[in-house]
Amino acid sequence: MLNIVTCFKWVIDEAYIKVGASRELDLEWADYKLSDYDRNAIEEAMRIADIEGGTVTAVTVGSSDATKGIKDALSRGPEKAIFINDPAFTDLEPSQTASLLAEVIASRLQYDLIICGEGSSDLYAQQVGPRLAELLDIPCIAFVSKLDIKERQVIAERKMEDGIEVVTAPLPALVTVLPDINSPRIPGLKDTLGAAKKSVISIGKEELTGMAKPHLETTAIEAATMERHCIKFNPDAEGIKQFVDALLKEGVMG
Amino acid sequence: MATDYAPSMQQAGVGSLHEKKGDVGMDFKLTEEQELIRANMREFARQYVDPIAVEIDENSRYPAEVMAKLAEGDWMGMPYPQEYGGAGVDYVTYACVIEELSRSCAATGFTLSCHTGLASGPIYYFGTETQKQKYLAPLCKGQHIGAFALTEPGAGTDVGAGSTTAVLDGDEYVLNGTKTFTSNGPVADTFVIFAVTDKAAGTKGMSAFIVSKDTPGLKVGEHFMKMGIRASQTSEIILHDCRVPKENLLGKEGQGFRIAMQTLDNGRIGVAAQAVGIAQAALDESISYSKQRIQFGKPISKNQAIQWMLADMATDIAAARFLTYYAAYLKDQGQPYSKEASMAKLFAAEMASRHTSKAVQIHGGYGYVKGQKVERLMRDAKITEIYEGTSEAQRMVIAGSILR
Amino acid sequence: MAGVWVLAENRDLTIELLNIGRDLADKVSARLTAFLPGDRDRGQEYIDCGADEVLVLPALNPEQTVDAYIPVIVDEGRREQPDIFLLSGTLRGRELAARIAARLDTGLCSQCTALNIDEKTGLLVMERLIFGGAGIQKVVCQTRPQMATIAPRTFEPARRQNREGKIRELPASPESAVKILERKPKDRAAGSITEAKVIICVGRGIEKQEDLALVNKLAAATGGEIGCTRPIAEELHWMPEDTCIGLSGKQVKPELYIGVGISGQIQHITGIRDAKVICAVNNDDQAPIFDAADYGIVGNLYEVLPELTRQLEKITNK
Ligand SMILES: Cc1cc2nc3c(=O)[nH]c(=O)nc-3n(C[C@H](O)[C@H](O)[C@H](O)COP(=O)(O)OP(=O)(O)OC[C@H]3O[C@@H](n4cnc5c(N)ncnc54)[C@H](O)[C@@H]3O)c2cc1C
Ligand SMILES: Cc1cc2nc3c(=O)[nH]c(=O)nc-3n(C[C@H](O)[C@H](O)[C@H](O)COP(=O)(O)OP(=O)(O)OC[C@H]3O[C@@H](n4cnc5c(N)ncnc54)[C@H](O)[C@@H]3O)c2cc1C
């Protein structure tokens, strides 16, 4: 029986971000989604729980905007959710998120295995998992593409630039997972309906020792623009010749 | 494609808009569950339906693999109670799902709505407990596919002109006649078939029966090659001394016409949602194409003529969607919704036809070529003006209701 | 005493960090310190490349991962109080940086694309991409050290000069709880696409792995290397991971990039932002990649590639 904790974030869906007239990002129309790789994290938690037996608890830090995200996460299988919820818990930096998670997980949950996505699809700072492991003082294995538990040891394959490393660490441990570790399910209708009935424990700021001060200060956010010619050619021999001529003119051929 | 934002992800359902209670406000927001369910169906359709939509249209092929996936995700008995294997969701949710599925493939959307609304609906609303356990449960679980056979060669809009007969002989009704345009016919396990039990009684002499596909005397005709929704399977059902056990009579003898009409009221919400999905897809395609297509040195979307078409499209889609959700909402509230379902179906179907044609116009010659989505959308849209009551029939229902 | 620290898992990456590190150290009048895992002999080279001091981390036994170094680095950090700490943004580097930042209780800017010193405040201004590459975020760090990871090849390597500096050995590390059971090194030399002048990049528009032959021919005709999108590497496993280009893959700066059967999602486009000329072949004329491309051919790659290869071969054979 394993107590598995999986952390997720409810993020702005970058597909809906528009660029304003003066290169500012227009988030007014943005919709939210469960961060892509957190879907893999939840799926992996469910997979391990299926094999090893155990319970899965999903934990998130956010403001009340994230209630939908909690249902989304629960519809993917976890038994219950912990919602570290305060209006102040938006736009946190990774160190703050990690410290809130650490306090709640340490004080309220039994855990053998913590699974996080390798990074969130909004900030993609890839810090929360490793920072959380440090704060809890447990072994950390990041960027895992294959995961097994054997005799209370994590056996993980991680893909590094120079090859694959198979590593092991004793439980309790934290892993962050890569997207190719599994294919997250698309929740069925009953999964979504059932999610509303699962237990969600909400923990407010007043129940915590206080939020860590930010280290970072964002001084600006602007749109990343690219100016390109955007010229299209036909797929016939003539069009391809024009295309090749354009490359020759640019001086990037031969 | 991530570039073009489709408003349907964010707009919402219609809330308490009915005339009776002036004190009730309006709530245009879908619930979180409804939004999630819609998003899940969008992802489902993107993952499983988009990749095959062109091929199943071209080959007029039944997407069995998608139907199996739908069953896996509990999408096959959406509005019916969990005790029968359904999911027990409201009709607003149902409409959202049919819309999203139809946005990827109208034929798949209709296959599901025909199964759910037309075939399972009458068994749920009029069936006995035994009938529900035996027939509705496998339909809701997606183990069986359902079809609804009302139309006959000589009885289309004029449902009462049906000439298929059912005669009680001992413990069995003996059915004879030919049904046509039966959607899901070639793939169905369970049929709801209408036949005349008492000729003299007119529409009050019609009855409905639950018939299994393997009942001797039931023959499924050839699958029709159609202009649109080509992946939806349509055929004749030929009944020749087809002996149906007495206990498969749905409701009472003589209730058939009522069952048919009520089922169609219900089904119209599904067709309206299907039309909205088709039109939304046409708008999605038109927005992205018009921003990309350069003529006279600028994207064609910079021309007011194109902009007006897009604006009209977006406006009509929003209006149709609100009408559709409103009809669904009334049904959920247990209020009369027949007129509103007809209005939604009429308006949504006609606007889908109009705007898919505009979408082809915006695509110019490229929109007329096979394989372009708008070409399929235009063919698919047309049927929504015809089945489950033509636009003319809807106007008759609406007029009848307001002139009462 | 204020200092700039750099740490990377190998020589080449350290030399890159030494270049930007030296630049920043000069701007804030600080000493530049480089970590050297294992092999002490490299110390002088790092000094020649700009380091004032080299801290040698004693070699680990083979079953240990680099995270064993964390306690030693953190102790040293607490003692020396560096002002700026740059780490190479390899996967190991990113994990290490986050964990060190947690222990030192400071901020970390992941995968910086630009670094500057604000003349007024003296703070390090760090830029990074957010929302999958759609936005650029500028951050400063109010605590010390100001930490950043930097993707490999963001900066040029430092040049070697004759310089003098100190080499100091750090104490041995305690064993880490994470142990390596097995290493499966890559057969292919990594990093070639990051240096390629021409890159032909393939996406999911390719139907089967065998069809990569078509792309190989085009690459041969242009003298280019082959890259791919994330699904090709991570889902289909048709190409090695180190050829994946984009936000979570490699950042490339070729003269010419040709994307074949690639839709052009922002996470991929972010990786080719700095290419001189971007081209695309896609049969969907509305694919977002055409917005990011200089030249595009709208058509089926199975028809376009053979003809394109033929025409290019004619030119290069001349
Ligand atoms: C693809 C497809 C799937 C179908 N699926 C099913 C199914 O699953 N089950 C089923 O039972 N049926 C199904 N139908 C049948 C469909 O419901 C009928 O086609 C429809 O009701 C019209 O009937 P009809 O074709 O006989 O046309 P008609 O009734 O002959 O109508 C021809 C025209 O005359 C108009 N018209 C008729 N009467 C009047 C009037 N009184 N006043 C003004 N105008 C009038 C009609 O609106 C129409 O424009 C399907 C049809 C198609 C094409
Ligand atoms: C946090 C995060 C990080 C990510 N990091 C990366 C990253 O580093 N790199 C990366 O690449 N992705 C990354 N992704 C994934 C990215 O969002 C896209 O899913 C991915 O880039 C799409 O790959 P693709 O273009 O190959 O496939 P698709 O999007 O499926 O596109 C295939 C294209 O091929 C075209 N096509 C099909 N058949 C043909 C034909 N016969 N001829 C011509 N064209 C054809 C189609 O029109 C289509 O446009 C990341 C995602 C997230 C959330």
PDB file of N, CA and C and ligand atoms in Angstrom, chain B residues 148-151 156-157 181-183 226 229 234 383 386-388 390 392 396, ligand 1:
ATOM      1  N   PHE B 148     -34.132   4.075 -34.944  1.00  0.00           N
ATOM      2  CA  PHE B 148     -35.513   4.522 -34.798  1.00  0.00           C
ATOM      3  C   PHE B 148     -36.143   4.495 -36.185  1.00  0.00           C
ATOM      4  N   ALA B 149     -37.134   3.643 -36.354  1.00  0.00           N
ATOM      5  CA  ALA B 149     -37.704   3.478 -37.691  1.00  0.00           C
ATOM      6  C   ALA B 149     -39.135   3.958 -37.724  1.00  0.00           C
ATOM      7  N   LEU B 150     -39.302   5.183 -38.163  1.00  0.00           N
ATOM      8  CA  LEU B 150     -40.624   5.783 -38.260  1.00  0.00           C
ATOM      9  C   LEU B 150     -40.975   6.020 -39.730  1.00  0.00           C
ATOM     10  N   THR B 151     -40.078   6.687 -40.429  1.00  0.00           N
ATOM     11  CA  THR B 151     -40.357   7.091 -41.809  1.00  0.00           C
ATOM     12  C   THR B 151     -40.576   5.889 -42.730  1.00  0.00           C
ATOM     13  N   GLY B 156     -43.502  10.453 -44.848  1.00  0.00           N
ATOM     14  CA  GLY B 156     -42.344  11.213 -44.356  1.00  0.00           C
ATOM     15  C   GLY B 156     -42.823  12.229 -43.358  1.00  0.00           C
ATOM     16  N   THR B 157     -43.030  13.443 -43.855  1.00  0.00           N
ATOM     17  CA  THR B 157     -43.562  14.486 -42.984  1.00  0.00           C
ATOM     18  C   THR B 157     -44.921  14.050 -42.439  1.00  0.00           C
ATOM     19  N   PHE B 181     -34.985   5.223 -44.670  1.00  0.00           N
ATOM     20  CA  PHE B 181     -34.122   6.250 -44.047  1.00  0.00           C
ATOM     21  C   PHE B 181     -33.869   5.945 -42.571  1.00  0.00           C
ATOM     22  N   THR B 182     -33.710   4.703 -42.235  1.00  0.00           N
ATOM     23  CA  THR B 182     -33.452   4.377 -40.831  1.00  0.00           C
ATOM     24  C   THR B 182     -31.966   4.571 -40.531  1.00  0.00           C
ATOM     25  N   SER B 183     -31.672   5.630 -39.796  1.00  0.00           N
ATOM     26  CA  SER B 183     -30.274   5.896 -39.444  1.00  0.00           C
ATOM     27  C   SER B 183     -29.821   4.838 -38.455  1.00  0.00           C
ATOM     28  N   LYS B 226     -25.121   8.775 -49.515  1.00  0.00           N
ATOM     29  CA  LYS B 226     -25.741  10.075 -49.315  1.00  0.00           C
ATOM     30  C   LYS B 226     -24.811  11.228 -49.708  1.00  0.00           C
ATOM     31  N   ILE B 229     -23.325  13.680 -44.216  1.00  0.00           N
ATOM     32  CA  ILE B 229     -23.208  12.744 -43.074  1.00  0.00           C
ATOM     33  C   ILE B 229     -23.047  11.306 -43.581  1.00  0.00           C
ATOM     34  N   THR B 234     -27.380   4.544 -43.155  1.00  0.00           N
ATOM     35  CA  THR B 234     -28.811   4.713 -43.372  1.00  0.00           C
ATOM     36  C   THR B 234     -29.316   3.589 -44.275  1.00  0.00           C
ATOM     37  N   ILE B 383     -28.553  18.231 -44.200  1.00  0.00           N
ATOM     38  CA  ILE B 383     -29.459  17.230 -43.641  1.00  0.00           C
ATOM     39  C   ILE B 383     -30.186  17.747 -42.399  1.00  0.00           C
ATOM     40  N   ILE B 386     -33.574  18.669 -42.837  1.00  0.00           N
ATOM     41  CA  ILE B 386     -34.513  17.661 -43.344  1.00  0.00           C
ATOM     42  C   ILE B 386     -34.969  16.660 -42.280  1.00  0.00           C
ATOM     43  N   TYR B 387     -33.977  16.031 -41.607  1.00  0.00           N
ATOM     44  CA  TYR B 387     -34.455  14.943 -40.739  1.00  0.00           C
ATOM     45  C   TYR B 387     -34.962  15.434 -39.385  1.00  0.00           C
ATOM     46  N   GLU B 388     -35.650  14.527 -38.734  1.00  0.00           N
ATOM     47  CA  GLU B 388     -36.364  14.821 -37.478  1.00  0.00           C
ATOM     48  C   GLU B 388     -37.317  16.001 -37.664  1.00  0.00           C
ATOM     49  N   THR B 390     -38.738  18.302 -41.243  1.00  0.00           N
ATOM     50  CA  THR B 390     -38.149  19.313 -42.130  1.00  0.00           C
ATOM     51  C   THR B 390     -38.358  20.697 -41.519  1.00  0.00           C
ATOM     52  N   GLU B 392     -39.977  22.959 -42.785  1.00  0.00           N
ATOM     53  CA  GLU B 392     -41.406  23.277 -42.952  1.00  0.00           C
ATOM     54  C   GLU B 392     -42.203  22.680 -41.798  1.00  0.00           C
ATOM     55  N   MET B 396     -44.550  24.404 -38.927  1.00  0.00           N
ATOM     56  CA  MET B 396     -45.927  24.001 -38.610  1.00  0.00           C
ATOM     57  C   MET B 396     -46.077  23.855 -37.098  1.00  0.00           C
TER      58      MET B 396
HETATM   59  C1  LIG D   1     -30.033  10.916 -43.867  1.00  0.00           C
HETATM   60  C2  LIG D   1     -31.386  10.720 -43.323  1.00  0.00           C
HETATM   61  C3  LIG D   1     -31.563  10.090 -42.103  1.00  0.00           C
HETATM   62  C4  LIG D   1     -32.841   9.856 -41.601  1.00  0.00           C
HETATM   63  N1  LIG D   1     -32.963   9.172 -40.439  1.00  0.00           N
HETATM   64  C5  LIG D   1     -34.220   8.785 -40.045  1.00  0.00           C
HETATM   65  C6  LIG D   1     -34.395   7.894 -38.948  1.00  0.00           C
HETATM   66  O1  LIG D   1     -33.430   7.474 -38.302  1.00  0.00           O
HETATM   67  N2  LIG D   1     -35.624   7.481 -38.647  1.00  0.00           N
HETATM   68  C7  LIG D   1     -36.725   7.904 -39.337  1.00  0.00           C
HETATM   69  O2  LIG D   1     -37.812   7.499 -39.018  1.00  0.00           O
HETATM   70  N3  LIG D   1     -36.593   8.757 -40.370  1.00  0.00           N
HETATM   71  C8  LIG D   1     -35.371   9.194 -40.759  1.00  0.00           C
HETATM   72  N4  LIG D   1     -35.235  10.033 -41.845  1.00  0.00           N
HETATM   73  C9  LIG D   1     -36.408  10.471 -42.541  1.00  0.00           C
HETATM   74  C10 LIG D   1     -36.688  11.962 -42.391  1.00  0.00           C
HETATM   75  O3  LIG D   1     -37.142  12.257 -41.114  1.00  0.00           O
HETATM   76  C11 LIG D   1     -37.651  12.343 -43.499  1.00  0.00           C
HETATM   77  O4  LIG D   1     -36.916  12.329 -44.689  1.00  0.00           O
HETATM   78  C12 LIG D   1     -38.285  13.668 -43.270  1.00  0.00           C
HETATM   79  O5  LIG D   1     -39.175  13.599 -42.199  1.00  0.00           O
HETATM   80  C13 LIG D   1     -38.989  14.167 -44.506  1.00  0.00           C
HETATM   81  O6  LIG D   1     -39.786  13.173 -45.080  1.00  0.00           O
HETATM   82  P1  LIG D   1     -39.716  12.863 -46.662  1.00  0.00           P
HETATM   83  O7  LIG D   1     -38.307  12.643 -46.973  1.00  0.00           O
HETATM   84  O8  LIG D   1     -40.655  11.786 -46.941  1.00  0.00           O
HETATM   85  O9  LIG D   1     -40.169  14.188 -47.322  1.00  0.00           O
HETATM   86  P2  LIG D   1     -41.708  14.740 -47.639  1.00  0.00           P
HETATM   87  O10 LIG D   1     -42.481  14.541 -46.419  1.00  0.00           O
HETATM   88  O11 LIG D   1     -42.113  14.027 -48.859  1.00  0.00           O
HETATM   89  O12 LIG D   1     -41.409  16.182 -47.891  1.00  0.00           O
HETATM   90  C14 LIG D   1     -40.974  16.739 -49.120  1.00  0.00           C
HETATM   91  C15 LIG D   1     -41.043  18.266 -49.006  1.00  0.00           C
HETATM   92  O13 LIG D   1     -42.398  18.674 -48.819  1.00  0.00           O
HETATM   93  C16 LIG D   1     -42.494  19.439 -47.655  1.00  0.00           C
HETATM   94  N5  LIG D   1     -43.798  19.204 -47.032  1.00  0.00           N
HETATM   95  C17 LIG D   1     -44.356  18.014 -46.734  1.00  0.00           C
HETATM   96  N6  LIG D   1     -45.538  18.216 -46.139  1.00  0.00           N
HETATM   97  C18 LIG D   1     -45.734  19.539 -46.087  1.00  0.00           C
HETATM   98  C19 LIG D   1     -46.779  20.376 -45.587  1.00  0.00           C
HETATM   99  N7  LIG D   1     -47.859  19.844 -45.004  1.00  0.00           N
HETATM  100  N8  LIG D   1     -46.650  21.698 -45.687  1.00  0.00           N
HETATM  101  C20 LIG D   1     -45.543  22.232 -46.249  1.00  0.00           C
HETATM  102  N9  LIG D   1     -44.533  21.504 -46.739  1.00  0.00           N
HETATM  103  C21 LIG D   1     -44.639  20.171 -46.650  1.00  0.00           C
HETATM  104  C22 LIG D   1     -41.352  18.998 -46.810  1.00  0.00           C
HETATM  105  O14 LIG D   1     -40.982  19.965 -45.832  1.00  0.00           O
HETATM  106  C23 LIG D   1     -40.287  18.813 -47.842  1.00  0.00           C
HETATM  107  O15 LIG D   1     -39.730  20.066 -48.168  1.00  0.00           O
HETATM  108  C24 LIG D   1     -33.961  10.310 -42.314  1.00  0.00           C
HETATM  109  C25 LIG D   1     -33.800  10.966 -43.527  1.00  0.00           C
HETATM  110  C26 LIG D   1     -32.524  11.158 -44.050  1.00  0.00           C
HETATM  111  C27 LIG D   1     -32.396  11.840 -45.362  1.00  0.00           C
END
